[in-house]
């Protein structure tokens, strides 16, 4: 039976919506204690012309939700943020164009613990960067998927 | 959309009396990002819901009540973004009971696919408990 109330660390590999639809791996590191969990993720890509790096951090209060196909499901609700940095330098240009983004907002996660050690996780950060964009129906969510290993 | 969802969440925090239902047959029809309708159409029985979970995700999802009207939900199905692949979804929402089985329901659903797509969508609509 999966334990939920002890301190532990977890490491996961997955992908992130900031590089969505391109197979760019993301590394997710987490630590949990009691019913709290801190999760950090990073992903990025670099070529001769551009690079793009994203870093996200979230804190959750977690609880056991139930089971899905005989495996435990854990949910968490909290706050999270993302910092993204990207740069592009066109061929023949001597200067690079740099841009960065920062979003902060409520976050939730769900972990499907299909064994005592391994889990699938989805984290969603609901970015509240700019309310006018929300009124314009533009999404600013950050979704991270990971397949992870947890050690207690 | 997201702004309205946030306002609704805050509103619900003030004094919800109902409980997120996981009993019997129920229905959820709603609009998604850019108010595209229908972006979700689900038929549910007890904790499970089947159908269109978001505008590009079809499958089955299990609902986990949290407290009052809140719930989390995890599902598996087929994600159609560019190509159709196996997908996994996770959602957080609330189902506010209006009257005689009719409810106002909002949620944010995150979805990921085997093709490395990851994204989220807000759903807002009406639910009905038969």
Short mmCIF file of C-alpha atoms in Angstrom, two decimals:
data_model
loop_
_atom_site.label_atom_id
_atom_site.label_comp_id
_atom_site.label_asym_id
_atom_site.label_seq_id
_atom_site.Cartn_x
_atom_site.Cartn_y
_atom_site.Cartn_z
CA UNK A 1 0.00 0.00 0.00
CA UNK A 2 1.33 3.40 -0.90
CA UNK A 3 2.19 5.61 2.00
CA UNK A 4 1.18 9.25 1.92
CA UNK A 5 2.30 10.79 5.13
CA UNK A 6 6.04 10.27 5.23
CA UNK A 7 8.85 12.45 3.97
CA UNK A 8 10.31 11.54 0.62
CA UNK A 9 11.87 12.71 -2.59
CA UNK A 10 10.91 11.97 -6.15
CA UNK A 11 12.54 12.33 -9.53
CA UNK A 12 10.65 12.35 -12.79
CA UNK A 13 11.18 12.68 -16.51
CA UNK A 14 8.51 14.02 -18.81
CA UNK A 15 7.59 17.02 -20.87
CA UNK A 16 6.12 20.43 -20.45
CA UNK A 17 3.61 22.53 -22.36
CA UNK A 18 6.19 25.28 -22.90
CA UNK A 19 7.80 22.98 -25.44
CA UNK A 20 4.57 21.22 -26.30
CA UNK A 21 4.41 18.88 -29.29
CA UNK A 22 8.19 18.83 -29.52
CA UNK A 23 9.80 15.96 -27.74
CA UNK A 24 11.92 17.93 -25.30
CA UNK A 25 12.51 16.16 -22.02
CA UNK A 26 11.78 17.85 -18.75
CA UNK A 27 13.31 16.99 -15.42
CA UNK A 28 11.02 17.19 -12.41
CA UNK A 29 12.30 17.04 -8.85
CA UNK A 30 10.07 16.91 -5.83
CA UNK A 31 10.10 16.49 -2.13
CA UNK A 32 7.17 15.76 0.12
CA UNK A 33 6.64 15.82 3.84
CA UNK A 34 3.41 15.25 5.69
CA UNK A 35 0.69 16.40 3.36
CA UNK A 36 2.88 18.96 1.60
CA UNK A 37 4.85 18.69 -1.59
CA UNK A 38 7.33 20.95 -3.34
CA UNK A 39 7.90 20.34 -7.02
CA UNK A 40 10.42 21.89 -9.38
CA UNK A 41 10.81 21.31 -13.07
CA UNK A 42 13.11 22.42 -15.83
CA UNK A 43 13.14 21.92 -19.57
CA UNK A 44 14.75 23.54 -22.54
CA UNK A 45 16.10 23.34 -26.03
CA UNK A 46 19.13 24.83 -27.75
CA UNK A 47 20.24 25.04 -31.36
CA UNK A 48 22.67 27.18 -33.36
CA UNK A 49 20.01 29.87 -33.68
CA UNK A 50 17.96 29.87 -30.51
CA UNK A 51 17.52 28.54 -27.05
CA UNK A 52 14.52 28.24 -24.79
CA UNK A 53 14.67 27.39 -21.10
CA UNK A 54 11.77 27.06 -18.68
CA UNK A 55 11.80 26.64 -14.93
CA UNK A 56 8.71 25.97 -12.84
CA UNK A 57 8.19 25.65 -9.13
CA UNK A 58 5.02 24.71 -7.25
CA UNK A 59 3.95 24.00 -3.70
CA UNK A 60 0.99 21.74 -2.98
CA UNK A 61 -1.10 20.54 -0.08
CA UNK A 62 -1.79 16.94 -0.96
CA UNK A 63 -4.33 14.34 -0.05
CA UNK A 64 -5.21 10.82 -1.05
CA UNK A 65 -8.12 10.92 -3.48
CA UNK A 66 -8.88 7.26 -4.06
CA UNK A 67 -7.88 4.71 -6.62
CA UNK A 68 -7.88 4.40 -10.39
CA UNK A 69 -7.62 0.91 -11.82
CA UNK A 70 -6.46 -0.43 -8.46
CA UNK A 71 -3.67 2.15 -8.14
CA UNK A 72 -3.77 5.02 -5.69
CA UNK A 73 -4.39 8.57 -6.83
CA UNK A 74 -3.07 11.55 -4.94
CA UNK A 75 -4.20 15.12 -5.55
CA UNK A 76 -2.63 18.40 -4.59
CA UNK A 77 -3.69 22.01 -4.60
CA UNK A 78 -1.40 24.99 -4.18
CA UNK A 79 0.46 27.74 -5.96
CA UNK A 80 3.04 27.65 -8.70
CA UNK A 81 5.07 29.77 -11.04
CA UNK A 82 7.04 29.55 -14.24
CA UNK A 83 9.98 31.53 -15.56
CA UNK A 84 10.79 31.10 -19.20
CA UNK A 85 13.74 32.57 -21.10
CA UNK A 86 14.30 32.39 -24.84
CA UNK A 87 16.69 33.91 -27.32
CA UNK A 88 16.91 33.95 -31.09
CA UNK A 89 19.72 35.10 -33.33
CA UNK A 90 19.01 35.15 -37.04
CA UNK A 91 21.60 34.06 -39.55
CA UNK A 92 23.80 37.03 -40.45
CA UNK A 93 22.60 39.06 -37.48
CA UNK A 94 25.05 40.23 -34.87
CA UNK A 95 22.51 40.62 -32.11
CA UNK A 96 20.22 38.17 -30.40
CA UNK A 97 16.60 38.86 -29.50
CA UNK A 98 15.91 37.92 -25.90
CA UNK A 99 12.52 37.49 -24.27
CA UNK A 100 11.34 36.18 -20.96
CA UNK A 101 7.99 35.29 -19.38
CA UNK A 102 6.88 34.90 -15.83
CA UNK A 103 3.58 33.48 -14.71
CA UNK A 104 2.26 32.85 -11.23
CA UNK A 105 -1.01 31.39 -10.05
CA UNK A 106 -2.97 28.56 -8.49
CA UNK A 107 -1.75 25.09 -9.28
CA UNK A 108 -2.94 21.56 -8.91
CA UNK A 109 -1.44 18.18 -9.49
CA UNK A 110 -2.60 14.61 -9.67
CA UNK A 111 -0.33 11.63 -9.24
CA UNK A 112 -1.25 8.14 -10.25
CA UNK A 113 0.87 5.88 -8.05
CA UNK A 114 0.69 2.62 -9.88
CA UNK A 115 3.30 1.04 -7.66
CA UNK A 116 4.93 1.84 -4.37
CA UNK A 117 7.81 3.54 -6.19
CA UNK A 118 6.58 4.83 -9.54
CA UNK A 119 3.95 7.33 -10.56
CA UNK A 120 2.51 9.30 -13.44
CA UNK A 121 1.97 12.93 -12.66
CA UNK A 122 0.18 15.86 -14.25
CA UNK A 123 0.78 19.33 -12.87
CA UNK A 124 -1.20 22.35 -14.02
CA UNK A 125 -0.20 25.91 -13.16
CA UNK A 126 -3.02 28.31 -13.85
CA UNK A 127 -1.08 31.40 -14.86
CA UNK A 128 -2.71 34.68 -13.81
CA UNK A 129 -0.18 36.88 -15.51
CA UNK A 130 -2.54 39.27 -17.20
CA UNK A 131 -6.28 39.52 -16.57
CA UNK A 132 -6.90 41.30 -19.84
CA UNK A 133 -5.61 38.22 -21.61
CA UNK A 134 -8.06 36.09 -19.64
CA UNK A 135 -10.89 38.33 -20.77
CA UNK A 136 -9.61 37.88 -24.30
CA UNK A 137 -9.89 34.15 -23.70
CA UNK A 138 -6.20 33.48 -24.02
CA UNK A 139 -4.88 30.61 -21.96
CA UNK A 140 -1.70 30.89 -19.91
CA UNK A 141 -1.58 27.44 -18.40
CA UNK A 142 1.54 25.44 -17.83
CA UNK A 143 1.07 21.68 -17.90
CA UNK A 144 3.82 19.27 -16.91
CA UNK A 145 3.74 15.53 -17.29
CA UNK A 146 6.22 13.23 -15.64
CA UNK A 147 6.91 9.59 -15.08
CA UNK A 148 8.65 9.46 -11.78
CA UNK A 149 10.21 7.39 -9.09
CA UNK A 150 9.57 8.13 -5.46
CA UNK A 151 11.75 7.09 -2.59
CA UNK A 152 10.55 7.33 0.95
CA UNK B 1 -12.77 32.21 -19.63
CA UNK B 2 -10.12 31.64 -17.00
CA UNK B 3 -11.03 34.89 -15.28
CA UNK B 4 -14.64 33.81 -15.02
CA UNK B 5 -13.57 30.42 -13.72
CA UNK B 6 -11.45 32.03 -11.03
CA UNK B 7 -14.31 34.30 -9.98
CA UNK B 8 -16.63 31.33 -9.82
CA UNK B 9 -14.17 29.37 -7.68
CA UNK B 10 -13.94 32.30 -5.29
CA UNK B 11 -17.72 32.62 -5.25
CA UNK B 12 -18.10 28.95 -4.46
CA UNK B 13 -15.67 29.23 -1.57
CA UNK B 14 -18.06 31.58 0.19
CA UNK B 15 -20.86 29.21 1.04
CA UNK B 16 -21.40 26.05 -0.93
CA UNK B 17 -23.89 23.63 0.53
CA UNK B 18 -24.08 20.93 -2.06
CA UNK B 19 -21.70 18.03 -2.53
CA UNK B 20 -19.96 17.07 -5.76
CA UNK B 21 -22.13 14.18 -6.81
CA UNK B 22 -20.70 10.83 -7.77
CA UNK B 23 -23.97 8.90 -7.51
CA UNK B 24 -26.35 7.78 -10.21
CA UNK B 25 -26.53 8.94 -13.79
CA UNK B 26 -25.50 12.46 -14.57
CA UNK B 27 -24.73 14.64 -17.55
CA UNK B 28 -22.32 17.49 -18.14
CA UNK B 29 -22.40 19.73 -21.18
CA UNK B 30 -20.14 22.74 -21.42
CA UNK B 31 -18.15 25.22 -23.42
CA UNK B 32 -14.38 25.52 -23.44
CA UNK B 33 -11.73 28.02 -24.39
CA UNK B 34 -13.00 30.78 -26.65
CA UNK B 35 -16.49 29.66 -25.58
CA UNK B 36 -16.45 26.92 -28.18
CA UNK B 37 -19.58 24.85 -27.61
CA UNK B 38 -19.79 22.00 -26.95
CA UNK B 39 -16.27 21.44 -25.77
CA UNK B 40 -17.31 18.79 -23.33
CA UNK B 41 -20.17 16.34 -23.36
CA UNK B 42 -20.12 13.63 -20.75
CA UNK B 43 -22.44 10.96 -19.52
CA UNK B 44 -21.63 9.72 -16.06
CA UNK B 45 -22.57 6.94 -13.75
CA UNK B 46 -21.42 7.02 -10.17
CA UNK B 47 -17.78 8.15 -10.09
CA UNK B 48 -17.10 7.61 -13.79
CA UNK B 49 -17.75 9.89 -16.72
CA UNK B 50 -17.47 9.00 -20.39
CA UNK B 51 -17.37 11.03 -23.56
CA UNK B 52 -15.75 14.23 -24.68
CA UNK B 53 -13.69 15.43 -21.74
CA UNK B 54 -12.35 18.46 -23.57
CA UNK B 55 -12.42 19.79 -27.10
CA UNK B 56 -9.72 17.36 -28.21
CA UNK B 57 -9.83 14.60 -25.63
CA UNK B 58 -12.25 11.66 -25.60
CA UNK B 59 -12.21 9.04 -22.93
CA UNK B 60 -13.24 8.02 -19.45
CA UNK B 61 -12.48 9.81 -16.23
CA UNK B 62 -13.00 9.06 -12.58
CA UNK B 63 -14.22 11.78 -10.28
CA UNK B 64 -12.86 12.14 -6.75
CA UNK B 65 -14.92 14.39 -4.49
CA UNK B 66 -12.84 16.63 -2.27
CA UNK B 67 -15.22 18.53 -0.05
CA UNK B 68 -18.41 20.49 -0.51
CA UNK B 69 -18.73 20.92 -4.26
CA UNK B 70 -15.12 20.43 -5.25
CA UNK B 71 -13.61 17.49 -7.03
CA UNK B 72 -10.52 16.28 -8.80
CA UNK B 73 -10.71 13.95 -11.76
CA UNK B 74 -8.28 11.74 -13.61
CA UNK B 75 -8.94 10.11 -16.92
CA UNK B 76 -7.49 8.22 -19.82
CA UNK B 77 -8.48 8.34 -23.44
CA UNK B 78 -7.54 9.48 -26.89
CA UNK B 79 -6.04 12.90 -27.47
CA UNK B 80 -6.39 14.42 -30.94
CA UNK B 81 -3.89 17.20 -31.47
CA UNK B 82 -2.16 16.82 -34.80
CA UNK B 83 -2.51 13.10 -34.48
CA UNK B 84 -4.59 10.84 -32.30
CA UNK B 85 -2.66 9.30 -29.44
CA UNK B 86 -3.19 7.82 -26.04
CA UNK B 87 -3.68 10.50 -23.44
CA UNK B 88 -4.03 11.19 -19.75
CA UNK B 89 -6.03 13.97 -18.14
CA UNK B 90 -6.32 15.55 -14.74
CA UNK B 91 -8.96 18.07 -13.72
CA UNK B 92 -9.93 20.26 -10.82
CA UNK B 93 -13.42 21.66 -10.65
CA UNK B 94 -16.57 22.39 -8.78
CA UNK B 95 -20.19 21.49 -9.36
CA UNK B 96 -22.54 24.00 -7.77
CA UNK B 97 -26.07 22.71 -7.24
CA UNK B 98 -28.62 25.21 -8.54
CA UNK B 99 -31.97 23.44 -8.16
CA UNK B 100 -33.64 20.07 -8.77
CA UNK B 101 -30.58 18.26 -9.97
CA UNK B 102 -29.37 21.04 -12.21
CA UNK B 103 -25.90 22.28 -11.49
CA UNK B 104 -23.43 24.90 -12.68
CA UNK B 105 -20.09 23.28 -13.19
CA UNK B 106 -16.66 24.65 -14.00
CA UNK B 107 -13.33 22.95 -14.20
CA UNK B 108 -9.83 23.27 -15.53
CA UNK B 109 -8.54 20.16 -17.21
CA UNK B 110 -4.93 19.40 -18.07
CA UNK B 111 -4.23 16.84 -20.74
CA UNK B 112 -1.12 15.17 -22.02
CA UNK B 113 -0.57 12.82 -24.91
CA UNK B 114 1.88 10.16 -25.96
CA UNK B 115 2.98 12.54 -28.74
CA UNK B 116 4.36 14.85 -26.02
CA UNK B 117 1.53 17.36 -26.31
CA UNK B 118 0.58 19.03 -23.04
CA UNK B 119 -2.13 21.61 -22.59
CA UNK B 120 -5.06 22.73 -20.52
CA UNK B 121 -8.59 23.91 -21.07
CA UNK B 122 -11.30 25.48 -18.98
CA UNK B 123 -14.78 24.00 -19.12
CA UNK B 124 -17.90 25.82 -18.04
CA UNK B 125 -21.39 24.47 -18.36
CA UNK B 126 -24.40 22.77 -16.86
CA UNK B 127 -24.67 19.42 -15.16
CA UNK B 128 -27.73 17.39 -14.39
CA UNK B 129 -28.20 14.56 -11.91
CA UNK B 130 -30.93 12.15 -12.96
#
